[in-house]
PDB file of N, CA and C in Angstrom:
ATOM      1  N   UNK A   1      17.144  16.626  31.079  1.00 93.00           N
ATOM      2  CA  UNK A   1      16.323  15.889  30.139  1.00 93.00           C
ATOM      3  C   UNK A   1      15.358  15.010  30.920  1.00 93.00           C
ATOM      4  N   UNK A   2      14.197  15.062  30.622  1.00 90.00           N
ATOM      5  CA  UNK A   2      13.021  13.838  31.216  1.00 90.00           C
ATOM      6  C   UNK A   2      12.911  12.847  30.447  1.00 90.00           C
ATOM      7  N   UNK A   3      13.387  11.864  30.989  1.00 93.00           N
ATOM      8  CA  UNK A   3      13.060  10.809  30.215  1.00 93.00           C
ATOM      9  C   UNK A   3      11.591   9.573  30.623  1.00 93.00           C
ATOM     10  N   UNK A   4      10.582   9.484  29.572  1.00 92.00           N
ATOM     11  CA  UNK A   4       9.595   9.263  30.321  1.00 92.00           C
ATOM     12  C   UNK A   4       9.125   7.454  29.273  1.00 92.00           C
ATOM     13  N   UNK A   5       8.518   6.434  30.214  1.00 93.00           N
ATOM     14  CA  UNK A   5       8.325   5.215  29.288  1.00 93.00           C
ATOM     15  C   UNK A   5       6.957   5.199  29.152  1.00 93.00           C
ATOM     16  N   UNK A   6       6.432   4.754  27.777  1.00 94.00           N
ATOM     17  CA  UNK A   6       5.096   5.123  27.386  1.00 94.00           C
ATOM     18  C   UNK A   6       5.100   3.539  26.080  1.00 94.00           C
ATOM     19  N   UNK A   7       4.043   3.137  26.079  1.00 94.00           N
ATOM     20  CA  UNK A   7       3.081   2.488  25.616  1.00 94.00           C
ATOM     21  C   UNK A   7       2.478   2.442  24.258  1.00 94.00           C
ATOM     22  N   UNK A   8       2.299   1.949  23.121  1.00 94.00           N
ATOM     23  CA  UNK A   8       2.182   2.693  21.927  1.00 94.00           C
ATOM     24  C   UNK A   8       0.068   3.243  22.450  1.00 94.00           C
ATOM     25  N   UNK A   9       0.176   4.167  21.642  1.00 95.00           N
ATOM     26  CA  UNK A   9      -1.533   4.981  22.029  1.00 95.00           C
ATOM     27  C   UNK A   9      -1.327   5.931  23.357  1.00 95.00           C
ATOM     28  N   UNK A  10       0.030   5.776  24.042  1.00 95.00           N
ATOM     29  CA  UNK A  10      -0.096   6.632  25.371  1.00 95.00           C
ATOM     30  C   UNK A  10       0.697   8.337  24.505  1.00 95.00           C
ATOM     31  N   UNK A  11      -0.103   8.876  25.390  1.00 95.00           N
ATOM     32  CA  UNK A  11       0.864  10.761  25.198  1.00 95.00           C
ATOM     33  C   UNK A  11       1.538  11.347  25.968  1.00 95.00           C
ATOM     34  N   UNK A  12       2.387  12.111  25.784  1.00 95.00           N
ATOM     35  CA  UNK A  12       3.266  12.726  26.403  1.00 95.00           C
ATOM     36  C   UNK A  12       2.045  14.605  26.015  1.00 95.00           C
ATOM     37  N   UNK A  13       2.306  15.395  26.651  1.00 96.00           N
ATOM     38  CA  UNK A  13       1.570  16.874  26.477  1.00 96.00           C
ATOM     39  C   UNK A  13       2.923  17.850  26.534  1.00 96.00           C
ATOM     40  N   UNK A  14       3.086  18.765  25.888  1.00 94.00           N
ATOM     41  CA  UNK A  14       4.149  19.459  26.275  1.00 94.00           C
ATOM     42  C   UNK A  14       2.853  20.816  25.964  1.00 94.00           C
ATOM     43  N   UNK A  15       3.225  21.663  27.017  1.00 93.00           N
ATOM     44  CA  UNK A  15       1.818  22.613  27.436  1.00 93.00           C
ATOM     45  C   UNK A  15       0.705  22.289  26.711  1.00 93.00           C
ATOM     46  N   UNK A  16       0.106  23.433  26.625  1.00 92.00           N
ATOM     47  CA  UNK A  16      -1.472  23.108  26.527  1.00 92.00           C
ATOM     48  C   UNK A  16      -1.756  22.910  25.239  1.00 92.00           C
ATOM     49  N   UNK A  17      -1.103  22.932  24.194  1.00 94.00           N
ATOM     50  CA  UNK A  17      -1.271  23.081  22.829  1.00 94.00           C
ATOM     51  C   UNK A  17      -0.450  22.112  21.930  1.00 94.00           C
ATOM     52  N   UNK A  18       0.735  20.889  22.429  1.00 94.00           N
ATOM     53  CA  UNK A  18       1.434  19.952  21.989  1.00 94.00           C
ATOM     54  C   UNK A  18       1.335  18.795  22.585  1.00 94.00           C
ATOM     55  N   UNK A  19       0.863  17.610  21.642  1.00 95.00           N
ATOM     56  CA  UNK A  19       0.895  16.499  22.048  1.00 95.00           C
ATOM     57  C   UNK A  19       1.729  15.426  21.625  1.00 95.00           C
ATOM     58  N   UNK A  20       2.553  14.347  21.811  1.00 95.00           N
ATOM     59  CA  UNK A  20       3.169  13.494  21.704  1.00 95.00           C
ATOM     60  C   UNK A  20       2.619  12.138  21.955  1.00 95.00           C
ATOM     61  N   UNK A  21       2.542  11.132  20.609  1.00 95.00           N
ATOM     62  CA  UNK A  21       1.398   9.966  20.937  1.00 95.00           C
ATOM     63  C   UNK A  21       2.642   9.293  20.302  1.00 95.00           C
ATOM     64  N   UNK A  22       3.136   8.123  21.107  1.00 95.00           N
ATOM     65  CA  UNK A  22       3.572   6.378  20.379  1.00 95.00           C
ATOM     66  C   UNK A  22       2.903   5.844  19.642  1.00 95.00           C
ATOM     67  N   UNK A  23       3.070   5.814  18.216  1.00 94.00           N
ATOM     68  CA  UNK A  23       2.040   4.908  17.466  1.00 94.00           C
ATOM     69  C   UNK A  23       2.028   3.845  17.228  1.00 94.00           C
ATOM     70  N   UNK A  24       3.763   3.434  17.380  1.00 93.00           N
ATOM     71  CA  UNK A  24       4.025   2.068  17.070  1.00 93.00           C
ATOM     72  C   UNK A  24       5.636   1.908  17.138  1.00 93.00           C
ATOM     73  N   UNK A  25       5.291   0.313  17.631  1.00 93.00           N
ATOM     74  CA  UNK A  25       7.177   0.267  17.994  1.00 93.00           C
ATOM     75  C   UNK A  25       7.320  -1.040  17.833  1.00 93.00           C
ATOM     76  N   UNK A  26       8.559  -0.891  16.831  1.00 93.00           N
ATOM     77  CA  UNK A  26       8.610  -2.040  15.942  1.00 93.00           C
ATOM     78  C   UNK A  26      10.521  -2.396  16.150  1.00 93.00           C
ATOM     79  N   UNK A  27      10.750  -3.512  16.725  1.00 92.00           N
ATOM     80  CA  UNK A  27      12.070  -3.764  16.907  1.00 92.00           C
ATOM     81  C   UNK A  27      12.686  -2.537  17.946  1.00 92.00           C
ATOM     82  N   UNK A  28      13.815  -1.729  16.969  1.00 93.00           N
ATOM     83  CA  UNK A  28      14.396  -0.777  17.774  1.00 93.00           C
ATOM     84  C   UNK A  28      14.012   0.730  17.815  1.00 93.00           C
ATOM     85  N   UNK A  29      13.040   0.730  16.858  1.00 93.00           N
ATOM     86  CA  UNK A  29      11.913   1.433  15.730  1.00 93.00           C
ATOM     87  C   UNK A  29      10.931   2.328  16.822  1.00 93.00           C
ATOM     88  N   UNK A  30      10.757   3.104  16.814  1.00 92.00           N
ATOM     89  CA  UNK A  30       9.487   4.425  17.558  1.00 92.00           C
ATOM     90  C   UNK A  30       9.207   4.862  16.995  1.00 92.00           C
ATOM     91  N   UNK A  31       7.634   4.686  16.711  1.00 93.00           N
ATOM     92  CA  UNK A  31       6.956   5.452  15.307  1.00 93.00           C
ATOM     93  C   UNK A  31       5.971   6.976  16.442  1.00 93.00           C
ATOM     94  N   UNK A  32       6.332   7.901  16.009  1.00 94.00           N
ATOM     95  CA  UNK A  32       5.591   8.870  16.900  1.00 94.00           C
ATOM     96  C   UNK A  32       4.717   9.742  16.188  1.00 94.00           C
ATOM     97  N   UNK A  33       3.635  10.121  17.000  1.00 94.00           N
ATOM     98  CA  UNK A  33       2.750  11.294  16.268  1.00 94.00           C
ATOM     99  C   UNK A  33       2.796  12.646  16.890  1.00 94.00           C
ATOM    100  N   UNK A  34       3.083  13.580  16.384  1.00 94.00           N
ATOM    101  CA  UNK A  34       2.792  15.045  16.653  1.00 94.00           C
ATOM    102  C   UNK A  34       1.846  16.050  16.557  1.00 94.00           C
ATOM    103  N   UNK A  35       0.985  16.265  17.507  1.00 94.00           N
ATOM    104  CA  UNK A  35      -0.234  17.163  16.861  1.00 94.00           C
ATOM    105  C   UNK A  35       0.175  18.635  18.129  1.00 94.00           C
ATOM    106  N   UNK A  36       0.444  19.540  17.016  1.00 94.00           N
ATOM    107  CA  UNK A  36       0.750  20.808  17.361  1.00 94.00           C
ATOM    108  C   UNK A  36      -0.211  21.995  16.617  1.00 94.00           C
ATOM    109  N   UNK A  37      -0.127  23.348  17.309  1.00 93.00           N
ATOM    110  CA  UNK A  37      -0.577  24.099  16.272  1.00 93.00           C
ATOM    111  C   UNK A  37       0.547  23.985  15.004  1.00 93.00           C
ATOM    112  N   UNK A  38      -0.776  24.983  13.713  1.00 90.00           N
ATOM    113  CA  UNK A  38       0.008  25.078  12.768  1.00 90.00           C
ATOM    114  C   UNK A  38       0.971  25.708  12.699  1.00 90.00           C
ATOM    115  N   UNK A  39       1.536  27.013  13.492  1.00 88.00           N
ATOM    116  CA  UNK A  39       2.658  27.694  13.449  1.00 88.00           C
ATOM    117  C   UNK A  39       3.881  27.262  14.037  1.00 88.00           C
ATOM    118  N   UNK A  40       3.534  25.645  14.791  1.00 89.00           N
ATOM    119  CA  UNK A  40       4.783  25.032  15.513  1.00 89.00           C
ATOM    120  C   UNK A  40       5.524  24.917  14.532  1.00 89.00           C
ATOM    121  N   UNK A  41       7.210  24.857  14.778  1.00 86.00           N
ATOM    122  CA  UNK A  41       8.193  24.500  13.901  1.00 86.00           C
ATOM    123  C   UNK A  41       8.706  23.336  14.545  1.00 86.00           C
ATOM    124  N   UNK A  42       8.115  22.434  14.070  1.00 87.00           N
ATOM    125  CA  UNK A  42       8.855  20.726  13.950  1.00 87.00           C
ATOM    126  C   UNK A  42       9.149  19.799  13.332  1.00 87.00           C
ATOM    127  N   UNK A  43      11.049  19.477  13.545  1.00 86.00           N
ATOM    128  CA  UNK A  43      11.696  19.187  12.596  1.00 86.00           C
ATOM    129  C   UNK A  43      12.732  18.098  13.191  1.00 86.00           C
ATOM    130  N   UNK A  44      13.135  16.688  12.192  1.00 84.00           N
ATOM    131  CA  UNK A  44      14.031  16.420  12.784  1.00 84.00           C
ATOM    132  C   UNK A  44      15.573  16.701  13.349  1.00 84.00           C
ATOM    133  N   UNK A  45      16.321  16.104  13.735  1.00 84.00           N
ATOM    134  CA  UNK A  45      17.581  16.920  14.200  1.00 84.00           C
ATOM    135  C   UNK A  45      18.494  16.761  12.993  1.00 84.00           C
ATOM    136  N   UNK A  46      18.153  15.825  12.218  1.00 83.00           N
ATOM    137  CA  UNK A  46      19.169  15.602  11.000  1.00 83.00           C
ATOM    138  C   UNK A  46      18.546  16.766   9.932  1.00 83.00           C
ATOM    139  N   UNK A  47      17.347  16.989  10.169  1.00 80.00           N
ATOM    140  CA  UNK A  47      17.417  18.164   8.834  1.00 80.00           C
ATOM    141  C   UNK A  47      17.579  19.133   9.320  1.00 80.00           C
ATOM    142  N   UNK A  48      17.616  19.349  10.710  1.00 77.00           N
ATOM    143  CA  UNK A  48      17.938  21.233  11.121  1.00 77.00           C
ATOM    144  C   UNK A  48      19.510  21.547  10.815  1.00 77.00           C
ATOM    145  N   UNK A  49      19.993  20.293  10.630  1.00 79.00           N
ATOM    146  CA  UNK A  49      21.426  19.978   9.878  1.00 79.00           C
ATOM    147  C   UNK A  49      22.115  20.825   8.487  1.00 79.00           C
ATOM    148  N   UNK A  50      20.728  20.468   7.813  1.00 75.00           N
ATOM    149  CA  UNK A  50      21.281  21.118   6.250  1.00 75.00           C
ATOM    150  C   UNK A  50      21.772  22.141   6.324  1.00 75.00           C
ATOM    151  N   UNK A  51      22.631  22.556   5.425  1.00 74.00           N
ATOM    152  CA  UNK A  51      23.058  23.905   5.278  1.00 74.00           C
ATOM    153  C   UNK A  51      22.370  25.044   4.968  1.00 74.00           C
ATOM    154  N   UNK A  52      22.254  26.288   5.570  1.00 66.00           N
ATOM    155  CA  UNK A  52      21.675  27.451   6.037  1.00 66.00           C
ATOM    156  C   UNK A  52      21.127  27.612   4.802  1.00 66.00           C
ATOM    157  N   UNK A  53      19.175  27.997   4.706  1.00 60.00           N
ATOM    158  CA  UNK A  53      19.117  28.746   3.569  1.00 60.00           C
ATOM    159  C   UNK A  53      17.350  28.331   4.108  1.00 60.00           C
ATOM    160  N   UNK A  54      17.065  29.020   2.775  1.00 60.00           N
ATOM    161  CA  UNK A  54      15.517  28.456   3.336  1.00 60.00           C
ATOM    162  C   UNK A  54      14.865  27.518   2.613  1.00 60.00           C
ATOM    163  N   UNK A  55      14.085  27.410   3.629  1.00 56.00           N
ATOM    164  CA  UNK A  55      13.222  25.884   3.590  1.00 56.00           C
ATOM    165  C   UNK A  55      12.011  26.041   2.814  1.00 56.00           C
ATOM    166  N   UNK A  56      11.985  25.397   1.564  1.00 54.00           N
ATOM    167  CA  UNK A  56      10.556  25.221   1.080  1.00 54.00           C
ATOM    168  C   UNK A  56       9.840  23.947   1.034  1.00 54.00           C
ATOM    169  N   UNK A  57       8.697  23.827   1.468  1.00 51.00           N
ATOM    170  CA  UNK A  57       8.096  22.784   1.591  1.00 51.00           C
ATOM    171  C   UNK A  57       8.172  21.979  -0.264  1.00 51.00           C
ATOM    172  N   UNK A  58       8.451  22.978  -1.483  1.00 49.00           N
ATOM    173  CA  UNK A  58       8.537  22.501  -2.893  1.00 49.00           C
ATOM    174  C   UNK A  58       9.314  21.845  -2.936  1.00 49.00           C
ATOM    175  N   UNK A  59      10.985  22.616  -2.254  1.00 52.00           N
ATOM    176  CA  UNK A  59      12.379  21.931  -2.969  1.00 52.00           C
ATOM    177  C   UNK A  59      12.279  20.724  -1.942  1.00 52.00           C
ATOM    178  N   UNK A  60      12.295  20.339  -0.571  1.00 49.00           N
ATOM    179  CA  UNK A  60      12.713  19.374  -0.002  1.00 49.00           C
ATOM    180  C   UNK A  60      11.408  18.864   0.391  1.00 49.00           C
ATOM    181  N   UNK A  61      11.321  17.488  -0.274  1.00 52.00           N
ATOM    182  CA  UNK A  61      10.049  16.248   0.190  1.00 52.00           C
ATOM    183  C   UNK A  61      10.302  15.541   1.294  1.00 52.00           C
ATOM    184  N   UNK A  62      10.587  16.205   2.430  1.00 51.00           N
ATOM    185  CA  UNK A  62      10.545  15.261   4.090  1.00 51.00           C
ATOM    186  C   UNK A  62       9.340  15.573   4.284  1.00 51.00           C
ATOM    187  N   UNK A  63       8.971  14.563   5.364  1.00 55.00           N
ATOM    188  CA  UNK A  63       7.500  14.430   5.729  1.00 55.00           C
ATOM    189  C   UNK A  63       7.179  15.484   7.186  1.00 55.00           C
ATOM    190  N   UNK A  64       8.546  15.967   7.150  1.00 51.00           N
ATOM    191  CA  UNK A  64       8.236  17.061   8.258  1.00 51.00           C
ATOM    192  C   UNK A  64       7.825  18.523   8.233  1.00 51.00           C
ATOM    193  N   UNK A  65       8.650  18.474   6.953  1.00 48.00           N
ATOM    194  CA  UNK A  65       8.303  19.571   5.910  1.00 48.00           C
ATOM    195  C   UNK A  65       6.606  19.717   5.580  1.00 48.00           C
ATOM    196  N   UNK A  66       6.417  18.557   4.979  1.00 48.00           N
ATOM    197  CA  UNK A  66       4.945  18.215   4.750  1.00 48.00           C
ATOM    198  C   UNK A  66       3.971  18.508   5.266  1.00 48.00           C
ATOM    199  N   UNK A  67       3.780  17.873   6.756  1.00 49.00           N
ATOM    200  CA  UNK A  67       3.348  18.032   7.907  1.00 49.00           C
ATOM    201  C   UNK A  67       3.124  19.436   8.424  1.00 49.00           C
ATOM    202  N   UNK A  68       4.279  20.177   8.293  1.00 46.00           N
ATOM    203  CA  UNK A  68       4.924  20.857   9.328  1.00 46.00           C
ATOM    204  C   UNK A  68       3.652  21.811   9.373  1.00 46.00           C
ATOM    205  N   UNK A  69       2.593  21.730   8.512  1.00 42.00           N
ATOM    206  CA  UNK A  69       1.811  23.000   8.531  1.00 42.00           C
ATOM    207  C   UNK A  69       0.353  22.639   8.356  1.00 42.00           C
ATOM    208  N   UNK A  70       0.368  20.704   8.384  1.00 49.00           N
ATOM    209  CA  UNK A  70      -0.631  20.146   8.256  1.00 49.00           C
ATOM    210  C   UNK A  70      -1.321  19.972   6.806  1.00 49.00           C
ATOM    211  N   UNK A  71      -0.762  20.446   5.596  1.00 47.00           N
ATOM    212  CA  UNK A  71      -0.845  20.384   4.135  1.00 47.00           C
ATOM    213  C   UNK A  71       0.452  19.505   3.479  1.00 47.00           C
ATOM    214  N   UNK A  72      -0.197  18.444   2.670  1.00 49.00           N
ATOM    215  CA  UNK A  72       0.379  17.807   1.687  1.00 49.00           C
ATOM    216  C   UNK A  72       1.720  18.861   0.899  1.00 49.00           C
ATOM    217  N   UNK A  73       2.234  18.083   0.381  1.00 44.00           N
ATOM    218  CA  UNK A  73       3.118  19.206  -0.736  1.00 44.00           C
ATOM    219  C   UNK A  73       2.367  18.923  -1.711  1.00 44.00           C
ATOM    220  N   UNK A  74       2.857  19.827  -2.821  1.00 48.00           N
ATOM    221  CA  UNK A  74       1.465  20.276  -3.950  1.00 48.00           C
ATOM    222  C   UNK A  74       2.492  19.230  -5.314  1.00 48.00           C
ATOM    223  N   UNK A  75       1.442  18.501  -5.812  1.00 47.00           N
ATOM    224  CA  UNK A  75       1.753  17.533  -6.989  1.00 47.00           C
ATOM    225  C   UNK A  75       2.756  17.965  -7.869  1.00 47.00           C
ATOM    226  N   UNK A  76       3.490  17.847  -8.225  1.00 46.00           N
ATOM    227  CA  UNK A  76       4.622  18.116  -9.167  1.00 46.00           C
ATOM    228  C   UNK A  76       4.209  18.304 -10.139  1.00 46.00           C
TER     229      UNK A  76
END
């Protein structure tokens, strides 16, 4: 594991196409930004958790979900 100390506004690059930015850090708190292509799959470790089935950006409102493809979820 690399463990690396960064600055809020500093990036981390993971190859040529993923970036990792600190946006803000608040108490014990790391607010981070992800800019990937759209076909990246990124997710936290607590939802790769749920039980097996598939993922629709409709049924589950996480913001990773949301994200995950760079489109809002669609208004209820």
């Amino acid at each position: 594991m690399l463990v690396l100390s960064r600055k809020p506004g500093e990036s981390v690059f993971i190859g040529k196409d993923i970036s990792v930015v600190v946006v803000e850090l608040k108490g014990n708190r790391v607010r981070i930004g992800i800019d990937a292509p759209e076909g990246a799959h990124i997710v936290r470790e607590e939802i790769s958790k749920l039980p097996a089935g598939p993922i629709s950006r409709r049924t589950h409102k996480h913001k990773e979900l949301q994200h995950a493809t760079g489109n809002p979820l669609p208004a209820p």
